[in-house]
CSV table of C-alpha atoms in Angstrom, one decimal:
chain,number,residue,atom,x,y,z
Q,1,UNK,CA,-26.6,-14.9,10.3
Q,2,UNK,CA,-27.7,-13.6,7.5
Q,3,UNK,CA,-24.9,-14.1,4.4
Q,4,UNK,CA,-24.5,-12.4,1.7
Q,5,UNK,CA,-21.6,-14.6,0.4
Q,6,UNK,CA,-19.5,-17.7,1.6
Q,7,UNK,CA,-15.9,-16.1,1.1
Q,8,UNK,CA,-14.1,-12.5,1.5
Q,9,UNK,CA,-10.9,-11.4,1.0
Q,10,UNK,CA,-9.6,-8.2,2.9
Q,11,UNK,CA,-6.5,-6.6,1.2
Q,12,UNK,CA,-4.9,-3.7,3.5
Q,13,UNK,CA,-3.2,-0.9,3.1
Q,14,UNK,CA,0.7,-0.4,3.4
Q,15,UNK,CA,2.5,1.2,1.1
Q,16,UNK,CA,4.5,0.3,-1.9
Q,17,UNK,CA,6.1,-2.7,0.4
Q,18,UNK,CA,2.8,-3.1,1.7
Q,19,UNK,CA,1.3,-3.9,-2.0
Q,20,UNK,CA,4.6,-6.4,-2.8
Q,21,UNK,CA,3.9,-8.2,0.7
Q,22,UNK,CA,0.1,-8.9,-0.2
Q,23,UNK,CA,0.9,-10.4,-3.9
Q,24,UNK,CA,3.7,-12.1,-2.3
Q,25,UNK,CA,1.2,-14.0,0.3
Q,26,UNK,CA,-1.1,-14.4,-2.4
Q,27,UNK,CA,0.9,-16.0,-4.1
Q,28,UNK,CA,2.2,-18.1,-1.4
Q,29,UNK,CA,-0.9,-19.3,-0.7
Q,30,UNK,CA,-1.5,-19.8,-4.4
Q,31,UNK,CA,1.5,-22.0,-4.7
Q,32,UNK,CA,0.6,-23.9,-1.5
Q,33,UNK,CA,-2.6,-25.0,-2.9
Q,34,UNK,CA,-5.0,-22.5,-1.8
Q,35,UNK,CA,-6.3,-19.8,-4.4
Q,36,UNK,CA,-7.9,-16.8,-2.8
Q,37,UNK,CA,-8.3,-14.7,-6.2
Q,38,UNK,CA,-11.2,-16.0,-6.8
Q,39,UNK,CA,-13.5,-14.8,-3.3
Q,40,UNK,CA,-16.7,-14.2,-3.4
Q,41,UNK,CA,-15.9,-10.3,-2.2
Q,42,UNK,CA,-12.6,-8.8,-2.1
Q,43,UNK,CA,-12.4,-5.3,-0.2
Q,44,UNK,CA,-9.1,-3.3,-1.3
Q,45,UNK,CA,-7.8,-0.3,0.6
Q,46,UNK,CA,-4.9,1.7,-0.7
Q,47,UNK,CA,-2.2,-0.4,-1.4
Q,48,UNK,CA,-4.7,-3.3,-1.4
Q,49,UNK,CA,-6.9,-1.7,-3.7
Q,50,UNK,CA,-3.8,-1.8,-6.6
Q,51,UNK,CA,-3.4,-5.6,-5.2
Q,52,UNK,CA,-7.4,-6.4,-5.4
Q,53,UNK,CA,-7.0,-5.2,-9.2
Q,54,UNK,CA,-4.1,-6.6,-10.2
Q,55,UNK,CA,-5.1,-10.3,-9.0
Q,56,UNK,CA,-8.2,-9.6,-11.2
Q,57,UNK,CA,-6.3,-9.9,-14.1
Q,58,UNK,CA,-3.1,-11.6,-13.6
Q,59,UNK,CA,-1.8,-14.7,-11.8
Q,60,UNK,CA,-0.3,-14.4,-8.7
Q,61,UNK,CA,2.7,-16.3,-9.9
Q,62,UNK,CA,3.3,-13.7,-12.9
Q,63,UNK,CA,2.6,-10.7,-10.2
Q,64,UNK,CA,5.3,-12.4,-8.0
Q,65,UNK,CA,7.3,-12.6,-10.9
Q,66,UNK,CA,7.1,-9.0,-12.3
Q,67,UNK,CA,8.4,-7.7,-8.6
Q,68,UNK,CA,11.2,-9.4,-8.4
Q,69,UNK,CA,12.6,-9.3,-11.7
Q,70,UNK,CA,12.1,-5.3,-11.5
Q,71,UNK,CA,14.9,-3.1,-12.1
Q,72,UNK,CA,16.6,-2.2,-8.8
Q,73,UNK,CA,16.0,1.6,-8.3
Q,74,UNK,CA,18.3,4.4,-9.1
Q,75,UNK,CA,19.2,7.5,-7.5
Q,76,UNK,CA,21.9,9.4,-6.3
Q,77,UNK,CA,20.2,10.2,-3.2
Q,78,UNK,CA,20.1,8.5,-0.1
Q,79,UNK,CA,17.9,5.8,0.7
Q,80,UNK,CA,16.0,7.7,3.1
Q,81,UNK,CA,15.8,10.4,-0.1
Q,82,UNK,CA,13.4,7.9,-1.8
Q,83,UNK,CA,11.1,7.1,1.1
Q,84,UNK,CA,8.4,9.5,-0.2
Q,85,UNK,CA,5.2,9.4,-0.5
Q,86,UNK,CA,2.9,9.6,-4.2
Q,87,UNK,CA,3.0,13.4,-4.2
Q,88,UNK,CA,6.8,13.5,-3.3
Q,89,UNK,CA,6.4,14.2,0.1
Q,90,UNK,CA,8.7,12.6,2.5
Q,91,UNK,CA,6.9,9.7,4.5
Q,92,UNK,CA,8.3,11.2,8.0
Q,93,UNK,CA,6.5,14.3,7.1
Q,94,UNK,CA,3.0,12.9,5.6
Q,95,UNK,CA,3.4,10.8,9.3
Q,96,UNK,CA,3.7,13.8,11.3
Q,97,UNK,CA,0.8,15.3,9.5
Q,98,UNK,CA,-1.3,12.5,9.8
Q,99,UNK,CA,-0.7,12.4,13.6
Q,100,UNK,CA,-1.1,15.6,14.4
Q,101,UNK,CA,-4.7,15.9,12.6
Q,102,UNK,CA,-5.7,12.6,14.5
Q,103,UNK,CA,-4.5,13.9,17.5
Q,104,UNK,CA,-6.6,17.2,17.2
Q,105,UNK,CA,-10.0,15.4,16.1
Q,106,UNK,CA,-12.6,14.7,18.6
Q,107,UNK,CA,-13.8,11.7,16.7
Q,108,UNK,CA,-13.6,9.7,13.1
Q,109,UNK,CA,-15.8,11.9,11.1
Q,110,UNK,CA,-14.3,15.1,12.0
Q,111,UNK,CA,-10.6,13.2,11.4
Q,112,UNK,CA,-12.1,12.6,7.9
Q,113,UNK,CA,-13.0,16.1,7.2
Q,114,UNK,CA,-9.7,17.6,8.7
Q,115,UNK,CA,-8.0,15.3,6.4
Q,116,UNK,CA,-9.8,16.4,3.5
Q,117,UNK,CA,-9.6,19.9,4.0
Q,118,UNK,CA,-5.7,19.6,4.4
Q,119,UNK,CA,-5.1,17.8,1.0
Q,120,UNK,CA,-7.1,20.5,-0.6
Q,121,UNK,CA,-5.3,22.8,1.3
Q,122,UNK,CA,-2.1,21.2,-0.5
Q,123,UNK,CA,-4.1,20.5,-3.5
Q,124,UNK,CA,-4.8,24.9,-4.3
Q,125,UNK,CA,-1.0,25.3,-3.9
Q,126,UNK,CA,-0.3,22.7,-6.4
Q,127,UNK,CA,0.3,23.1,-10.1
Q,128,UNK,CA,-2.6,20.8,-11.1
Q,129,UNK,CA,-1.1,18.3,-13.1
Q,130,UNK,CA,-0.6,15.7,-10.4
Q,131,UNK,CA,-3.9,13.7,-10.8
Q,132,UNK,CA,-3.2,13.4,-14.6
Q,133,UNK,CA,0.2,12.1,-13.8
Q,134,UNK,CA,-0.9,10.1,-11.3
Q,135,UNK,CA,-3.6,8.4,-12.7
Q,136,UNK,CA,-1.3,7.4,-15.7
Q,137,UNK,CA,1.4,5.8,-13.0
Q,138,UNK,CA,-1.6,4.0,-11.4
Q,139,UNK,CA,-2.6,2.8,-14.8
Q,140,UNK,CA,0.5,1.0,-15.5
Q,141,UNK,CA,0.3,-1.5,-12.4
Q,142,UNK,CA,-2.5,-3.8,-13.4
Q,143,UNK,CA,-3.4,-4.9,-17.0
Q,144,UNK,CA,-7.3,-5.5,-16.4
Q,145,UNK,CA,-8.4,-2.1,-16.6
Q,146,UNK,CA,-12.6,-3.0,-16.3
Q,147,UNK,CA,-14.2,-3.8,-13.3
Q,148,UNK,CA,-14.0,-7.6,-12.8
Q,149,UNK,CA,-17.2,-9.9,-12.7
Q,150,UNK,CA,-16.4,-10.9,-8.9
Q,151,UNK,CA,-17.5,-8.4,-6.5
Q,152,UNK,CA,-14.5,-5.7,-5.7
Q,153,UNK,CA,-15.1,-3.1,-3.3
Q,154,UNK,CA,-12.5,-0.1,-3.4
Q,155,UNK,CA,-12.3,2.5,-0.3
Q,156,UNK,CA,-12.1,6.4,-0.5
Q,157,UNK,CA,-13.0,9.4,1.2
Q,158,UNK,CA,-14.8,12.6,-0.1
Q,159,UNK,CA,-12.5,15.3,0.6
Q,160,UNK,CA,-14.8,17.7,0.2
Q,161,UNK,CA,-17.2,16.8,2.8
Q,162,UNK,CA,-15.2,13.7,4.7
Q,163,UNK,CA,-17.7,11.2,4.0
Q,164,UNK,CA,-16.6,7.5,3.3
Q,165,UNK,CA,-16.8,6.2,-0.4
Q,166,UNK,CA,-17.0,2.5,-1.3
Q,167,UNK,CA,-16.6,2.0,-5.4
Q,168,UNK,CA,-17.9,-0.9,-7.1
Q,169,UNK,CA,-18.5,-1.8,-10.3
Q,170,UNK,CA,-21.8,-0.2,-10.4
Q,171,UNK,CA,-20.5,2.8,-9.3
Q,172,UNK,CA,-20.0,4.4,-12.6
Q,173,UNK,CA,-16.3,5.2,-11.8
Q,174,UNK,CA,-13.7,3.6,-14.0
Q,175,UNK,CA,-11.6,1.0,-12.0
Q,176,UNK,CA,-8.5,3.0,-12.7
Q,177,UNK,CA,-9.7,5.9,-11.3
Q,178,UNK,CA,-11.3,3.7,-8.2
Q,179,UNK,CA,-7.8,2.6,-7.3
Q,180,UNK,CA,-5.8,6.0,-7.9
Q,181,UNK,CA,-8.4,7.7,-5.4
Q,182,UNK,CA,-8.2,4.9,-2.7
Q,183,UNK,CA,-4.1,5.7,-3.0
Q,184,UNK,CA,-4.4,9.2,-2.7
Q,185,UNK,CA,-2.2,10.3,-0.3
Q,186,UNK,CA,-1.2,13.8,0.3
Q,187,UNK,CA,-3.2,15.1,-2.3
Q,188,UNK,CA,-6.6,14.7,-3.2
Q,189,UNK,CA,-7.9,12.7,-6.6
Q,190,UNK,CA,-10.4,14.1,-8.8
Q,191,UNK,CA,-13.1,11.9,-10.2
Q,192,UNK,CA,-15.4,14.4,-11.9
Q,193,UNK,CA,-16.9,17.3,-9.5
Q,194,UNK,CA,-15.5,15.0,-6.6
Q,195,UNK,CA,-12.0,14.8,-4.9
Q,196,UNK,CA,-11.0,11.8,-3.0
Q,197,UNK,CA,-8.3,11.1,-0.3
Q,198,UNK,CA,-6.9,7.3,0.7
Q,199,UNK,CA,-9.3,5.1,1.4
Q,200,UNK,CA,-7.3,4.2,4.7
Q,201,UNK,CA,-8.8,7.4,6.5
Q,202,UNK,CA,-12.6,5.5,6.2
Q,203,UNK,CA,-12.3,3.7,9.1
Q,204,UNK,CA,-8.9,1.8,9.0
Q,205,UNK,CA,-6.0,0.2,7.1
Q,206,UNK,CA,-8.1,-2.7,6.4
Q,207,UNK,CA,-12.1,-1.8,6.3
Q,208,UNK,CA,-13.0,-5.3,7.1
Q,209,UNK,CA,-16.1,-4.2,8.6
Q,210,UNK,CA,-17.3,-4.2,4.9
Q,211,UNK,CA,-17.5,-8.2,4.6
Q,212,UNK,CA,-20.4,-8.1,7.5
Q,213,UNK,CA,-22.5,-11.2,6.6
Q,214,UNK,CA,-20.0,-13.4,4.9
Q,215,UNK,CA,-19.1,-16.4,6.4
Q,216,UNK,CA,-15.2,-16.8,6.0
Q,217,UNK,CA,-13.0,-13.9,6.3
Q,218,UNK,CA,-9.1,-14.0,5.5
Q,219,UNK,CA,-7.7,-10.2,6.2
Q,220,UNK,CA,-4.4,-9.8,4.9
Q,221,UNK,CA,-2.8,-6.7,6.8
Q,222,UNK,CA,0.6,-5.0,6.3
Q,223,UNK,CA,0.1,-3.1,9.4
Q,224,UNK,CA,-0.7,-6.3,11.4
Q,225,UNK,CA,-3.6,-4.4,12.2
Q,226,UNK,CA,-1.8,-1.5,14.2
Q,227,UNK,CA,-3.6,2.1,13.7
Q,228,UNK,CA,-2.7,5.5,14.6
Q,229,UNK,CA,-6.5,6.2,15.7
Q,230,UNK,CA,-7.2,6.2,19.3
Q,231,UNK,CA,-9.3,2.9,20.4
Q,232,UNK,CA,-12.2,4.7,21.8
Q,233,UNK,CA,-13.2,5.5,18.5
Q,234,UNK,CA,-13.9,1.9,18.0
Q,235,UNK,CA,-12.4,1.2,14.1
Q,236,UNK,CA,-9.3,-0.7,15.1
Q,237,UNK,CA,-9.0,-4.1,12.9
Q,238,UNK,CA,-9.2,-5.8,16.2
Q,239,UNK,CA,-12.7,-4.2,17.0
Q,240,UNK,CA,-14.0,-4.7,13.5
Q,241,UNK,CA,-12.8,-8.3,13.5
Q,242,UNK,CA,-14.8,-9.3,17.3
Q,243,UNK,CA,-17.8,-7.9,15.7
Q,244,UNK,CA,-17.4,-9.8,12.7
Q,245,UNK,CA,-17.4,-12.9,15.1
Q,246,UNK,CA,-19.9,-11.8,16.9
Q,247,UNK,CA,-22.2,-12.1,13.9
Q,248,UNK,CA,-21.2,-15.5,13.2
Q,249,UNK,CA,-18.5,-14.8,11.0
Q,250,UNK,CA,-15.3,-16.8,11.2
Q,251,UNK,CA,-12.1,-14.6,10.4
Q,252,UNK,CA,-8.4,-15.3,10.3
Q,253,UNK,CA,-5.6,-13.4,10.2
Q,254,UNK,CA,-2.0,-13.0,8.3
Q,255,UNK,CA,0.4,-10.3,9.2
Q,256,UNK,CA,3.7,-10.0,8.5
Q,257,UNK,CA,6.5,-11.9,10.5
Q,258,UNK,CA,8.3,-10.0,13.1
Q,259,UNK,CA,11.5,-10.1,11.5
Q,260,UNK,CA,9.9,-8.7,8.0
Q,261,UNK,CA,8.5,-5.7,10.1
Q,262,UNK,CA,11.0,-2.9,9.4
Q,263,UNK,CA,10.1,-3.4,5.6
Q,264,UNK,CA,6.7,-1.5,6.1
Q,265,UNK,CA,5.7,2.1,8.5
Q,266,UNK,CA,8.5,4.3,7.5
Q,267,UNK,CA,9.6,2.0,4.7
Q,268,UNK,CA,6.5,1.5,3.0
Q,269,UNK,CA,7.3,3.9,-0.1
Q,270,UNK,CA,10.9,2.5,-0.1
Q,271,UNK,CA,10.6,0.8,-3.9
Q,272,UNK,CA,14.0,-0.9,-3.3
Q,273,UNK,CA,12.8,-3.4,-0.5
Q,274,UNK,CA,9.4,-4.3,-2.8
Q,275,UNK,CA,11.2,-7.7,-3.7
Q,276,UNK,CA,12.4,-8.6,-0.3
Q,277,UNK,CA,8.8,-7.5,1.0
Q,278,UNK,CA,7.2,-10.1,-1.8
Q,279,UNK,CA,9.6,-12.7,-0.6
Q,280,UNK,CA,8.5,-12.2,2.8
Q,281,UNK,CA,5.2,-12.6,1.9
Q,282,UNK,CA,5.6,-15.7,-0.4
Q,283,UNK,CA,7.1,-17.5,2.7
Q,284,UNK,CA,4.1,-16.7,4.9
Q,285,UNK,CA,1.6,-17.7,2.2
Q,286,UNK,CA,3.4,-21.2,1.7
Q,287,UNK,CA,3.8,-21.9,5.5
Q,288,UNK,CA,0.1,-20.9,5.9
Q,289,UNK,CA,-1.5,-22.7,3.1
Q,290,UNK,CA,-2.4,-25.8,4.5
Q,291,UNK,CA,-3.6,-24.3,7.6
Q,292,UNK,CA,-6.0,-22.1,6.0
Q,293,UNK,CA,-7.2,-24.8,3.4
Q,294,UNK,CA,-10.0,-25.9,5.6
Q,295,UNK,CA,-11.2,-22.6,6.7
Q,296,UNK,CA,-11.4,-21.2,3.2
Q,297,UNK,CA,-13.3,-24.0,1.7
């Protein structure tokens, strides 16, 4: 195998609770004696892009403490009313829109184009203030606003062309903007002359194929490798892992335990569940650290 590096860390998407779970797993691994934050490559998609930026500037312990110490979500409505995307759309509505577009598309390229077109249509009906508000929100989530020296890849999709995009420190794009684009669900996020949608539309919620050529690859997937996309498109995480292994990479995965699966999916944007998701991830990380140490090192 022609190797480009030793270790690659893949941080998948999964909404707000997915981000908390990712931080919990990383903190648990760290507490168990395994530091994965210094990987030669980190790939971040959607909520995973936020985690990638977070671990570049703060210790896993501090990040976990911040989640657990957060003031509980207040609101007069029901719990379901808080399960909304970053543009205020109920998660159930967004899932329904996604499912319809995926079902009608003949392949992933056309799916990306249609997802981008749908986002642009919504943008045309909006008041235009969302991108600035979204950037301000994203900027509060991590302290280090500059790209780290270590290689970090942040995924997105060009809403106007449907083409997949991968940002890194050489792209000329601010880290906050890259993360905001990767997490942009529902409405497109503008950077210069281009508008972008969620990096999970590039291939899947993990985009593990970007670690091709790395010897040891650790995939953290809040969605447990599940995908709404048809298997015949060949972009499922399982397919990518099989291809990586065929090319000589060692690949390990961490998925949420069965008793924590209710924290994700339709509940992914429920901020009140972030502490529970982080705690579940931390327990897994501590339990898995010893067994993964030989693989990672």
